[in-house]
């Protein structure tokens, strides 16, 4: 088994102890942070999702896999975030109301930090009013994440709440997450959609340009 396979298996097994050890070993062996993330950890989470759909994994297995992935990400973080850059803009991020998924949002935060943005993370299950309050306090970009088809409507109601508060012109709105599409982003009035964390960083730079 090579380093990537070990990471993949450790995340799949939800092994919180082995995952960061294997991530460190892979980095020490010269494997790139991007390969570890994409081919090891994200690939394993996709397989977790597939096993869940097949009724082979249940919520507890998804949960421990997520914990293992987070443990691995803590080792990878310094390689994705380039510290000491002068902030190019402020981004407020959050997973919309009703949705507890935060791994993708956290990755987006790391990549944006790496691109020089200051990040304020509101966490998960964030109500529209909390996003409105954050925009009122001054921010360049608001990033909304949703992983459930059932919480896509929270994305739309958040944007509506920002419009109703008269703040739509004060902020750029960026959306993403597995069920989100470019078409949906346009339909709800977002300024941009990114399918993954690295494209989120590129999008954020173009939104403030
Ligand atoms: Co959940 N879950 N889950 N889950 N879970 C999914 C999303 C699911 C697809 C699994 C499946 O059926 N195959 C399915 C949703 C189906 C649907 O709606 N169509 C699902 C379900 C059904 C559920 C529950 C309802 C299960 C239940 O209780 N019966 C429940 C809902 C709880 C809730 O939120 N209210 C639930 C719970 C959970 C856990 C808590 C156990 C756990 C989350 C733990 C955590 O996040 N702290 C969990 C997990 C781990 C998953 C899967 C397996 C993995 C998600 C993940 O972290 N992926 C997931 C299946 C899958 O994704 N294949 C699944 C890795 C991550 C890097 O990718 O989050 O897509 P992702 O983020 C990407 C892009 O989407 C994008 O960039 C990221 C990095 O490249 N992106 C953005 C994300 N946000 C962005 C924002 C941007 C731009 C890009 O701009 C602002």
PDB file of N, CA and C and ligand atoms in Angstrom, residues 37-38 41-42 44-54 58-67 69-70 73 91-95 98-108 112 124 141-151 155 173-180 192-201 203, ligand 1:
ATOM      1  N   UNK A  37      -4.871  15.520  -0.337  1.00  0.00           N
ATOM      2  CA  UNK A  37      -6.242  15.994  -0.160  1.00  0.00           C
ATOM      3  C   UNK A  37      -7.198  15.351  -1.169  1.00  0.00           C
ATOM      4  N   UNK A  38      -6.856  15.472  -2.460  1.00  0.00           N
ATOM      5  CA  UNK A  38      -7.790  15.023  -3.498  1.00  0.00           C
ATOM      6  C   UNK A  38      -7.875  13.504  -3.595  1.00  0.00           C
ATOM      7  N   UNK A  41      -7.925  11.968   0.899  1.00  0.00           N
ATOM      8  CA  UNK A  41      -9.027  12.286   1.817  1.00  0.00           C
ATOM      9  C   UNK A  41     -10.371  12.535   1.127  1.00  0.00           C
ATOM     10  N   UNK A  42     -10.386  13.368   0.066  1.00  0.00           N
ATOM     11  CA  UNK A  42     -11.681  13.651  -0.580  1.00  0.00           C
ATOM     12  C   UNK A  42     -12.212  12.398  -1.277  1.00  0.00           C
ATOM     13  N   UNK A  44     -11.770   9.390  -0.303  1.00  0.00           N
ATOM     14  CA  UNK A  44     -12.325   8.520   0.750  1.00  0.00           C
ATOM     15  C   UNK A  44     -13.706   9.007   1.187  1.00  0.00           C
ATOM     16  N   UNK A  45     -13.881  10.334   1.303  1.00  0.00           N
ATOM     17  CA  UNK A  45     -15.193  10.853   1.719  1.00  0.00           C
ATOM     18  C   UNK A  45     -16.250  10.565   0.658  1.00  0.00           C
ATOM     19  N   UNK A  46     -15.852  10.610  -0.613  1.00  0.00           N
ATOM     20  CA  UNK A  46     -16.811  10.266  -1.680  1.00  0.00           C
ATOM     21  C   UNK A  46     -17.238   8.808  -1.555  1.00  0.00           C
ATOM     22  N   UNK A  47     -16.261   7.949  -1.206  1.00  0.00           N
ATOM     23  CA  UNK A  47     -16.589   6.537  -1.025  1.00  0.00           C
ATOM     24  C   UNK A  47     -17.494   6.351   0.201  1.00  0.00           C
ATOM     25  N   UNK A  48     -17.252   7.117   1.255  1.00  0.00           N
ATOM     26  CA  UNK A  48     -18.119   7.069   2.440  1.00  0.00           C
ATOM     27  C   UNK A  48     -19.557   7.406   2.017  1.00  0.00           C
ATOM     28  N   UNK A  49     -19.692   8.445   1.182  1.00  0.00           N
ATOM     29  CA  UNK A  49     -21.019   8.837   0.697  1.00  0.00           C
ATOM     30  C   UNK A  49     -21.668   7.723  -0.102  1.00  0.00           C
ATOM     31  N   UNK A  50     -20.852   7.049  -0.932  1.00  0.00           N
ATOM     32  CA  UNK A  50     -21.387   5.950  -1.754  1.00  0.00           C
ATOM     33  C   UNK A  50     -21.853   4.800  -0.852  1.00  0.00           C
ATOM     34  N   UNK A  51     -21.043   4.474   0.154  1.00  0.00           N
ATOM     35  CA  UNK A  51     -21.398   3.376   1.066  1.00  0.00           C
ATOM     36  C   UNK A  51     -22.660   3.711   1.863  1.00  0.00           C
ATOM     37  N   UNK A  52     -22.821   4.995   2.172  1.00  0.00           N
ATOM     38  CA  UNK A  52     -24.030   5.444   2.882  1.00  0.00           C
ATOM     39  C   UNK A  52     -25.253   5.233   1.992  1.00  0.00           C
ATOM     40  N   UNK A  53     -25.112   5.599   0.724  1.00  0.00           N
ATOM     41  CA  UNK A  53     -26.236   5.414  -0.210  1.00  0.00           C
ATOM     42  C   UNK A  53     -26.594   3.945  -0.367  1.00  0.00           C
ATOM     43  N   UNK A  54     -25.549   3.068  -0.271  1.00  0.00           N
ATOM     44  CA  UNK A  54     -25.768   1.622  -0.442  1.00  0.00           C
ATOM     45  C   UNK A  54     -26.219   0.940   0.850  1.00  0.00           C
ATOM     46  N   UNK A  58     -23.693   3.976   7.927  1.00  0.00           N
ATOM     47  CA  UNK A  58     -24.786   4.753   8.489  1.00  0.00           C
ATOM     48  C   UNK A  58     -24.212   6.045   9.067  1.00  0.00           C
ATOM     49  N   UNK A  59     -25.077   6.874   9.687  1.00  0.00           N
ATOM     50  CA  UNK A  59     -24.608   8.183  10.152  1.00  0.00           C
ATOM     51  C   UNK A  59     -23.371   8.076  11.061  1.00  0.00           C
ATOM     52  N   UNK A  60     -23.310   7.129  12.015  1.00  0.00           N
ATOM     53  CA  UNK A  60     -22.102   7.070  12.865  1.00  0.00           C
ATOM     54  C   UNK A  60     -20.822   6.866  12.054  1.00  0.00           C
ATOM     55  N   UNK A  61     -20.866   6.035  11.013  1.00  0.00           N
ATOM     56  CA  UNK A  61     -19.672   5.817  10.183  1.00  0.00           C
ATOM     57  C   UNK A  61     -19.297   7.105   9.442  1.00  0.00           C
ATOM     58  N   UNK A  62     -20.333   7.835   8.950  1.00  0.00           N
ATOM     59  CA  UNK A  62     -20.045   9.104   8.264  1.00  0.00           C
ATOM     60  C   UNK A  62     -19.380  10.074   9.237  1.00  0.00           C
ATOM     61  N   UNK A  63     -19.894  10.050  10.474  1.00  0.00           N
ATOM     62  CA  UNK A  63     -19.390  10.975  11.484  1.00  0.00           C
ATOM     63  C   UNK A  63     -17.931  10.685  11.837  1.00  0.00           C
ATOM     64  N   UNK A  64     -17.600   9.411  12.038  1.00  0.00           N
ATOM     65  CA  UNK A  64     -16.207   9.130  12.435  1.00  0.00           C
ATOM     66  C   UNK A  64     -15.250   9.325  11.254  1.00  0.00           C
ATOM     67  N   UNK A  65     -15.758   9.092  10.031  1.00  0.00           N
ATOM     68  CA  UNK A  65     -14.911   9.379   8.860  1.00  0.00           C
ATOM     69  C   UNK A  65     -14.627  10.880   8.790  1.00  0.00           C
ATOM     70  N   UNK A  66     -15.660  11.678   9.081  1.00  0.00           N
ATOM     71  CA  UNK A  66     -15.484  13.144   9.066  1.00  0.00           C
ATOM     72  C   UNK A  66     -14.476  13.565  10.122  1.00  0.00           C
ATOM     73  N   UNK A  67     -14.525  12.928  11.288  1.00  0.00           N
ATOM     74  CA  UNK A  67     -13.569  13.281  12.358  1.00  0.00           C
ATOM     75  C   UNK A  67     -12.146  12.932  11.941  1.00  0.00           C
ATOM     76  N   UNK A  69     -11.056  12.755   8.885  1.00  0.00           N
ATOM     77  CA  UNK A  69     -10.649  13.715   7.850  1.00  0.00           C
ATOM     78  C   UNK A  69     -10.222  15.027   8.488  1.00  0.00           C
ATOM     79  N   UNK A  70     -10.971  15.486   9.482  1.00  0.00           N
ATOM     80  CA  UNK A  70     -10.617  16.750  10.145  1.00  0.00           C
ATOM     81  C   UNK A  70      -9.252  16.640  10.825  1.00  0.00           C
ATOM     82  N   UNK A  73      -6.734  16.952   8.166  1.00  0.00           N
ATOM     83  CA  UNK A  73      -6.672  18.333   7.650  1.00  0.00           C
ATOM     84  C   UNK A  73      -5.871  19.250   8.568  1.00  0.00           C
ATOM     85  N   UNK A  91     -13.681  37.792   4.038  1.00  0.00           N
ATOM     86  CA  UNK A  91     -14.742  36.868   3.623  1.00  0.00           C
ATOM     87  C   UNK A  91     -15.417  36.290   4.866  1.00  0.00           C
ATOM     88  N   UNK A  92     -16.736  36.346   4.892  1.00  0.00           N
ATOM     89  CA  UNK A  92     -17.491  35.654   5.942  1.00  0.00           C
ATOM     90  C   UNK A  92     -18.045  34.383   5.321  1.00  0.00           C
ATOM     91  N   UNK A  93     -17.805  33.258   6.002  1.00  0.00           N
ATOM     92  CA  UNK A  93     -18.242  31.946   5.500  1.00  0.00           C
ATOM     93  C   UNK A  93     -19.204  31.290   6.479  1.00  0.00           C
ATOM     94  N   UNK A  94     -20.120  30.500   5.953  1.00  0.00           N
ATOM     95  CA  UNK A  94     -20.964  29.728   6.848  1.00  0.00           C
ATOM     96  C   UNK A  94     -21.740  28.667   6.081  1.00  0.00           C
ATOM     97  N   UNK A  95     -22.098  27.598   6.778  1.00  0.00           N
ATOM     98  CA  UNK A  95     -23.004  26.600   6.208  1.00  0.00           C
ATOM     99  C   UNK A  95     -24.420  27.027   6.588  1.00  0.00           C
ATOM    100  N   UNK A  98     -29.893  24.664   8.976  1.00  0.00           N
ATOM    101  CA  UNK A  98     -30.385  23.292   8.842  1.00  0.00           C
ATOM    102  C   UNK A  98     -29.318  22.310   8.396  1.00  0.00           C
ATOM    103  N   UNK A  99     -28.142  22.827   8.073  1.00  0.00           N
ATOM    104  CA  UNK A  99     -27.088  21.978   7.500  1.00  0.00           C
ATOM    105  C   UNK A  99     -25.863  21.952   8.420  1.00  0.00           C
ATOM    106  N   UNK A 100     -25.423  20.716   8.775  1.00  0.00           N
ATOM    107  CA  UNK A 100     -24.315  20.567   9.724  1.00  0.00           C
ATOM    108  C   UNK A 100     -22.982  20.248   9.036  1.00  0.00           C
ATOM    109  N   UNK A 101     -22.983  20.093   7.730  1.00  0.00           N
ATOM    110  CA  UNK A 101     -21.751  19.703   7.020  1.00  0.00           C
ATOM    111  C   UNK A 101     -20.770  20.876   6.979  1.00  0.00           C
ATOM    112  N   UNK A 102     -19.539  20.627   7.441  1.00  0.00           N
ATOM    113  CA  UNK A 102     -18.606  21.767   7.453  1.00  0.00           C
ATOM    114  C   UNK A 102     -17.232  21.490   6.848  1.00  0.00           C
ATOM    115  N   UNK A 103     -16.964  20.266   6.412  1.00  0.00           N
ATOM    116  CA  UNK A 103     -15.611  19.960   5.926  1.00  0.00           C
ATOM    117  C   UNK A 103     -15.290  20.758   4.653  1.00  0.00           C
ATOM    118  N   UNK A 104     -16.238  20.763   3.710  1.00  0.00           N
ATOM    119  CA  UNK A 104     -16.024  21.499   2.469  1.00  0.00           C
ATOM    120  C   UNK A 104     -15.873  22.989   2.734  1.00  0.00           C
ATOM    121  N   UNK A 105     -16.736  23.521   3.590  1.00  0.00           N
ATOM    122  CA  UNK A 105     -16.662  24.947   3.940  1.00  0.00           C
ATOM    123  C   UNK A 105     -15.308  25.267   4.585  1.00  0.00           C
ATOM    124  N   UNK A 106     -14.851  24.385   5.476  1.00  0.00           N
ATOM    125  CA  UNK A 106     -13.556  24.629   6.141  1.00  0.00           C
ATOM    126  C   UNK A 106     -12.413  24.633   5.127  1.00  0.00           C
ATOM    127  N   UNK A 107     -12.512  23.719   4.154  1.00  0.00           N
ATOM    128  CA  UNK A 107     -11.475  23.674   3.105  1.00  0.00           C
ATOM    129  C   UNK A 107     -11.480  24.951   2.278  1.00  0.00           C
ATOM    130  N   UNK A 108     -12.683  25.417   1.946  1.00  0.00           N
ATOM    131  CA  UNK A 108     -12.803  26.676   1.209  1.00  0.00           C
ATOM    132  C   UNK A 108     -12.132  27.796   2.024  1.00  0.00           C
ATOM    133  N   UNK A 112      -9.003  30.069   0.777  1.00  0.00           N
ATOM    134  CA  UNK A 112      -9.153  31.527   0.685  1.00  0.00           C
ATOM    135  C   UNK A 112      -8.097  32.211   1.549  1.00  0.00           C
ATOM    136  N   UNK A 124     -21.702  26.259  11.276  1.00  0.00           N
ATOM    137  CA  UNK A 124     -22.757  25.534  10.558  1.00  0.00           C
ATOM    138  C   UNK A 124     -24.133  25.973  11.075  1.00  0.00           C
ATOM    139  N   UNK A 141     -16.910  39.725   0.864  1.00  0.00           N
ATOM    140  CA  UNK A 141     -17.584  38.577   0.230  1.00  0.00           C
ATOM    141  C   UNK A 141     -18.261  37.732   1.309  1.00  0.00           C
ATOM    142  N   UNK A 142     -19.474  37.286   0.989  1.00  0.00           N
ATOM    143  CA  UNK A 142     -20.155  36.333   1.870  1.00  0.00           C
ATOM    144  C   UNK A 142     -20.199  35.001   1.134  1.00  0.00           C
ATOM    145  N   UNK A 143     -19.704  33.939   1.777  1.00  0.00           N
ATOM    146  CA  UNK A 143     -19.681  32.612   1.152  1.00  0.00           C
ATOM    147  C   UNK A 143     -20.636  31.674   1.855  1.00  0.00           C
ATOM    148  N   UNK A 144     -21.594  31.142   1.090  1.00  0.00           N
ATOM    149  CA  UNK A 144     -22.597  30.232   1.662  1.00  0.00           C
ATOM    150  C   UNK A 144     -22.353  28.812   1.162  1.00  0.00           C
ATOM    151  N   UNK A 145     -22.349  27.867   2.084  1.00  0.00           N
ATOM    152  CA  UNK A 145     -22.157  26.461   1.724  1.00  0.00           C
ATOM    153  C   UNK A 145     -23.400  25.657   2.097  1.00  0.00           C
ATOM    154  N   UNK A 146     -23.778  24.709   1.223  1.00  0.00           N
ATOM    155  CA  UNK A 146     -24.893  23.787   1.523  1.00  0.00           C
ATOM    156  C   UNK A 146     -24.567  22.426   0.929  1.00  0.00           C
ATOM    157  N   UNK A 147     -24.795  21.373   1.697  1.00  0.00           N
ATOM    158  CA  UNK A 147     -24.496  20.002   1.229  1.00  0.00           C
ATOM    159  C   UNK A 147     -25.735  19.154   1.030  1.00  0.00           C
ATOM    160  N   UNK A 148     -26.886  19.688   1.452  1.00  0.00           N
ATOM    161  CA  UNK A 148     -28.118  18.905   1.354  1.00  0.00           C
ATOM    162  C   UNK A 148     -29.069  19.567   0.360  1.00  0.00           C
ATOM    163  N   UNK A 149     -29.749  18.753  -0.432  1.00  0.00           N
ATOM    164  CA  UNK A 149     -30.734  19.346  -1.351  1.00  0.00           C
ATOM    165  C   UNK A 149     -31.817  20.061  -0.531  1.00  0.00           C
ATOM    166  N   UNK A 150     -32.072  19.531   0.671  1.00  0.00           N
ATOM    167  CA  UNK A 150     -33.128  20.131   1.503  1.00  0.00           C
ATOM    168  C   UNK A 150     -32.712  21.485   2.095  1.00  0.00           C
ATOM    169  N   UNK A 151     -31.421  21.811   2.101  1.00  0.00           N
ATOM    170  CA  UNK A 151     -31.017  23.111   2.684  1.00  0.00           C
ATOM    171  C   UNK A 151     -30.669  24.144   1.608  1.00  0.00           C
ATOM    172  N   UNK A 155     -30.225  28.696   1.426  1.00  0.00           N
ATOM    173  CA  UNK A 155     -29.295  29.561   0.702  1.00  0.00           C
ATOM    174  C   UNK A 155     -30.090  30.709   0.070  1.00  0.00           C
ATOM    175  N   UNK A 173     -21.719  37.870  -3.275  1.00  0.00           N
ATOM    176  CA  UNK A 173     -22.216  36.602  -2.727  1.00  0.00           C
ATOM    177  C   UNK A 173     -21.689  35.421  -3.529  1.00  0.00           C
ATOM    178  N   UNK A 174     -21.054  34.499  -2.802  1.00  0.00           N
ATOM    179  CA  UNK A 174     -20.450  33.325  -3.448  1.00  0.00           C
ATOM    180  C   UNK A 174     -21.086  32.078  -2.833  1.00  0.00           C
ATOM    181  N   UNK A 175     -21.465  31.118  -3.658  1.00  0.00           N
ATOM    182  CA  UNK A 175     -22.118  29.920  -3.118  1.00  0.00           C
ATOM    183  C   UNK A 175     -21.421  28.651  -3.619  1.00  0.00           C
ATOM    184  N   UNK A 176     -21.582  27.570  -2.861  1.00  0.00           N
ATOM    185  CA  UNK A 176     -21.015  26.287  -3.271  1.00  0.00           C
ATOM    186  C   UNK A 176     -21.482  25.162  -2.372  1.00  0.00           C
ATOM    187  N   UNK A 177     -21.051  23.946  -2.726  1.00  0.00           N
ATOM    188  CA  UNK A 177     -21.490  22.743  -2.021  1.00  0.00           C
ATOM    189  C   UNK A 177     -22.027  21.765  -3.046  1.00  0.00           C
ATOM    190  N   UNK A 178     -21.975  20.477  -2.722  1.00  0.00           N
ATOM    191  CA  UNK A 178     -22.273  19.433  -3.708  1.00  0.00           C
ATOM    192  C   UNK A 178     -23.577  19.609  -4.505  1.00  0.00           C
ATOM    193  N   UNK A 179     -24.707  19.970  -3.889  1.00  0.00           N
ATOM    194  CA  UNK A 179     -25.929  20.056  -4.698  1.00  0.00           C
ATOM    195  C   UNK A 179     -26.080  21.380  -5.454  1.00  0.00           C
ATOM    196  N   UNK A 180     -25.165  22.318  -5.240  1.00  0.00           N
ATOM    197  CA  UNK A 180     -25.280  23.641  -5.870  1.00  0.00           C
ATOM    198  C   UNK A 180     -24.738  23.570  -7.298  1.00  0.00           C
ATOM    199  N   UNK A 192     -21.554  34.429  -7.773  1.00  0.00           N
ATOM    200  CA  UNK A 192     -20.688  33.401  -8.328  1.00  0.00           C
ATOM    201  C   UNK A 192     -20.829  32.073  -7.610  1.00  0.00           C
ATOM    202  N   UNK A 193     -20.457  31.022  -8.348  1.00  0.00           N
ATOM    203  CA  UNK A 193     -20.504  29.649  -7.822  1.00  0.00           C
ATOM    204  C   UNK A 193     -19.146  29.000  -8.073  1.00  0.00           C
ATOM    205  N   UNK A 194     -18.667  28.251  -7.099  1.00  0.00           N
ATOM    206  CA  UNK A 194     -17.423  27.494  -7.307  1.00  0.00           C
ATOM    207  C   UNK A 194     -17.666  26.038  -6.945  1.00  0.00           C
ATOM    208  N   UNK A 195     -17.235  25.093  -7.794  1.00  0.00           N
ATOM    209  CA  UNK A 195     -17.476  23.682  -7.512  1.00  0.00           C
ATOM    210  C   UNK A 195     -16.519  23.087  -6.472  1.00  0.00           C
ATOM    211  N   UNK A 196     -15.373  23.725  -6.274  1.00  0.00           N
ATOM    212  CA  UNK A 196     -14.447  23.189  -5.262  1.00  0.00           C
ATOM    213  C   UNK A 196     -13.667  24.323  -4.600  1.00  0.00           C
ATOM    214  N   UNK A 197     -12.849  23.930  -3.619  1.00  0.00           N
ATOM    215  CA  UNK A 197     -12.203  24.953  -2.793  1.00  0.00           C
ATOM    216  C   UNK A 197     -11.172  25.776  -3.569  1.00  0.00           C
ATOM    217  N   UNK A 198     -10.430  25.148  -4.465  1.00  0.00           N
ATOM    218  CA  UNK A 198      -9.410  25.949  -5.146  1.00  0.00           C
ATOM    219  C   UNK A 198     -10.071  26.911  -6.134  1.00  0.00           C
ATOM    220  N   UNK A 199     -11.177  26.465  -6.777  1.00  0.00           N
ATOM    221  CA  UNK A 199     -11.882  27.395  -7.670  1.00  0.00           C
ATOM    222  C   UNK A 199     -12.617  28.487  -6.879  1.00  0.00           C
ATOM    223  N   UNK A 200     -12.928  28.183  -5.614  1.00  0.00           N
ATOM    224  CA  UNK A 200     -13.538  29.208  -4.756  1.00  0.00           C
ATOM    225  C   UNK A 200     -12.542  30.349  -4.540  1.00  0.00           C
ATOM    226  N   UNK A 201     -11.268  30.002  -4.373  1.00  0.00           N
ATOM    227  CA  UNK A 201     -10.238  31.038  -4.174  1.00  0.00           C
ATOM    228  C   UNK A 201     -10.102  31.899  -5.439  1.00  0.00           C
ATOM    229  N   UNK A 203     -12.388  32.372  -7.715  1.00  0.00           N
ATOM    230  CA  UNK A 203     -13.614  33.154  -7.846  1.00  0.00           C
ATOM    231  C   UNK A 203     -13.585  34.373  -6.917  1.00  0.00           C
TER     232      UNK A 203
HETATM  233 CO1  LIG B   1     -24.083  13.842   5.220  1.00  0.00          CO
HETATM  234  N1  LIG B   1     -24.924  13.705   3.482  1.00  0.00           N
HETATM  235  N2  LIG B   1     -25.830  13.788   6.095  1.00  0.00           N
HETATM  236  N3  LIG B   1     -23.089  13.795   6.861  1.00  0.00           N
HETATM  237  N4  LIG B   1     -22.536  13.486   4.172  1.00  0.00           N
HETATM  238  C1  LIG B   1     -24.062  13.787   2.304  1.00  0.00           C
HETATM  239  C2  LIG B   1     -23.916  15.251   1.862  1.00  0.00           C
HETATM  240  C3  LIG B   1     -24.834  12.883   1.249  1.00  0.00           C
HETATM  241  C4  LIG B   1     -24.569  13.293  -0.217  1.00  0.00           C
HETATM  242  C5  LIG B   1     -24.501  11.398   1.503  1.00  0.00           C
HETATM  243  C6  LIG B   1     -25.158  10.498   0.489  1.00  0.00           C
HETATM  244  O1  LIG B   1     -26.334  10.209   0.597  1.00  0.00           O
HETATM  245  N5  LIG B   1     -24.406  10.058  -0.504  1.00  0.00           N
HETATM  246  C7  LIG B   1     -26.334  13.112   1.714  1.00  0.00           C
HETATM  247  C8  LIG B   1     -27.068  14.298   1.069  1.00  0.00           C
HETATM  248  C9  LIG B   1     -28.068  13.851   0.019  1.00  0.00           C
HETATM  249  C10 LIG B   1     -28.778  15.016  -0.560  1.00  0.00           C
HETATM  250  O2  LIG B   1     -29.185  15.939   0.088  1.00  0.00           O
HETATM  251  N6  LIG B   1     -28.923  14.955  -1.856  1.00  0.00           N
HETATM  252  C11 LIG B   1     -26.163  13.303   3.211  1.00  0.00           C
HETATM  253  C12 LIG B   1     -27.192  13.103   4.159  1.00  0.00           C
HETATM  254  C13 LIG B   1     -28.490  12.543   3.613  1.00  0.00           C
HETATM  255  C14 LIG B   1     -27.042  13.400   5.523  1.00  0.00           C
HETATM  256  C15 LIG B   1     -28.090  13.282   6.630  1.00  0.00           C
HETATM  257  C16 LIG B   1     -29.500  13.792   6.266  1.00  0.00           C
HETATM  258  C17 LIG B   1     -28.101  11.798   7.069  1.00  0.00           C
HETATM  259  C18 LIG B   1     -29.154  11.448   8.104  1.00  0.00           C
HETATM  260  O3  LIG B   1     -29.175  11.991   9.186  1.00  0.00           O
HETATM  261  N7  LIG B   1     -30.017  10.532   7.728  1.00  0.00           N
HETATM  262  C19 LIG B   1     -27.472  14.131   7.777  1.00  0.00           C
HETATM  263  C20 LIG B   1     -27.891  15.607   7.709  1.00  0.00           C
HETATM  264  C21 LIG B   1     -27.423  16.380   8.931  1.00  0.00           C
HETATM  265  C22 LIG B   1     -27.593  17.867   8.721  1.00  0.00           C
HETATM  266  O4  LIG B   1     -26.738  18.501   8.117  1.00  0.00           O
HETATM  267  N8  LIG B   1     -28.702  18.433   9.160  1.00  0.00           N
HETATM  268  C23 LIG B   1     -26.016  14.009   7.448  1.00  0.00           C
HETATM  269  C24 LIG B   1     -24.991  14.067   8.398  1.00  0.00           C
HETATM  270  C25 LIG B   1     -23.665  13.933   8.130  1.00  0.00           C
HETATM  271  C26 LIG B   1     -22.580  13.869   9.208  1.00  0.00           C
HETATM  272  C27 LIG B   1     -22.840  14.859  10.363  1.00  0.00           C
HETATM  273  C28 LIG B   1     -22.556  12.471   9.774  1.00  0.00           C
HETATM  274  C29 LIG B   1     -21.276  14.121   8.366  1.00  0.00           C
HETATM  275  C30 LIG B   1     -20.833  15.595   8.325  1.00  0.00           C
HETATM  276  C31 LIG B   1     -19.734  15.900   9.314  1.00  0.00           C
HETATM  277  C32 LIG B   1     -19.154  17.268   9.088  1.00  0.00           C
HETATM  278  O5  LIG B   1     -19.198  17.857   8.028  1.00  0.00           O
HETATM  279  N9  LIG B   1     -18.600  17.778  10.166  1.00  0.00           N
HETATM  280  C33 LIG B   1     -21.734  13.749   6.954  1.00  0.00           C
HETATM  281  C34 LIG B   1     -20.829  13.460   5.884  1.00  0.00           C
HETATM  282  C35 LIG B   1     -19.366  13.308   6.260  1.00  0.00           C
HETATM  283  C36 LIG B   1     -21.257  13.340   4.545  1.00  0.00           C
HETATM  284  C37 LIG B   1     -20.423  12.949   3.289  1.00  0.00           C
HETATM  285  C38 LIG B   1     -20.139  11.452   3.392  1.00  0.00           C
HETATM  286  C39 LIG B   1     -19.128  13.685   3.095  1.00  0.00           C
HETATM  287  C40 LIG B   1     -19.247  15.214   3.073  1.00  0.00           C
HETATM  288  C41 LIG B   1     -17.853  15.793   2.964  1.00  0.00           C
HETATM  289  O6  LIG B   1     -17.286  16.239   3.957  1.00  0.00           O
HETATM  290  N10 LIG B   1     -17.262  15.713   1.765  1.00  0.00           N
HETATM  291  C42 LIG B   1     -21.435  13.322   2.125  1.00  0.00           C
HETATM  292  C43 LIG B   1     -21.266  12.472   0.881  1.00  0.00           C
HETATM  293  C44 LIG B   1     -20.349  13.114  -0.138  1.00  0.00           C
HETATM  294  O7  LIG B   1     -20.040  14.277  -0.104  1.00  0.00           O
HETATM  295  N11 LIG B   1     -19.926  12.345  -1.104  1.00  0.00           N
HETATM  296  C45 LIG B   1     -22.727  13.413   2.842  1.00  0.00           C
HETATM  297  C46 LIG B   1     -15.863  16.156   1.515  1.00  0.00           C
HETATM  298  C47 LIG B   1     -15.823  17.658   1.234  1.00  0.00           C
HETATM  299  C48 LIG B   1     -14.387  18.095   0.969  1.00  0.00           C
HETATM  300  O8  LIG B   1     -16.576  17.901   0.050  1.00  0.00           O
HETATM  301  O9  LIG B   1     -18.410  19.083   1.338  1.00  0.00           O
HETATM  302  O10 LIG B   1     -18.670  18.586  -1.156  1.00  0.00           O
HETATM  303  P1  LIG B   1     -17.807  18.929  -0.003  1.00  0.00           P
HETATM  304  O11 LIG B   1     -17.110  20.344  -0.326  1.00  0.00           O
HETATM  305  C49 LIG B   1     -16.448  20.621  -1.539  1.00  0.00           C
HETATM  306  C50 LIG B   1     -17.370  21.266  -2.592  1.00  0.00           C
HETATM  307  O12 LIG B   1     -18.728  20.922  -2.456  1.00  0.00           O
HETATM  308  C51 LIG B   1     -17.082  22.714  -2.495  1.00  0.00           C
HETATM  309  O13 LIG B   1     -15.711  22.756  -2.127  1.00  0.00           O
HETATM  310  C52 LIG B   1     -15.442  21.703  -1.209  1.00  0.00           C
HETATM  311  C53 LIG B   1     -13.995  21.288  -1.306  1.00  0.00           C
HETATM  312  O14 LIG B   1     -13.596  20.976  -2.607  1.00  0.00           O
HETATM  313  N12 LIG B   1     -17.798  23.573  -1.573  1.00  0.00           N
HETATM  314  C54 LIG B   1     -17.833  24.923  -1.801  1.00  0.00           C
HETATM  315  C55 LIG B   1     -18.427  23.318  -0.415  1.00  0.00           C
HETATM  316  N13 LIG B   1     -18.876  24.448   0.137  1.00  0.00           N
HETATM  317  C56 LIG B   1     -18.526  25.451  -0.692  1.00  0.00           C
HETATM  318  C57 LIG B   1     -18.734  26.827  -0.595  1.00  0.00           C
HETATM  319  C58 LIG B   1     -18.232  27.634  -1.627  1.00  0.00           C
HETATM  320  C59 LIG B   1     -17.569  27.084  -2.724  1.00  0.00           C
HETATM  321  C60 LIG B   1     -17.349  25.723  -2.816  1.00  0.00           C
HETATM  322  O15 LIG B   1     -18.368  28.966  -1.641  1.00  0.00           O
HETATM  323  C61 LIG B   1     -18.805  29.615  -0.482  1.00  0.00           C
END
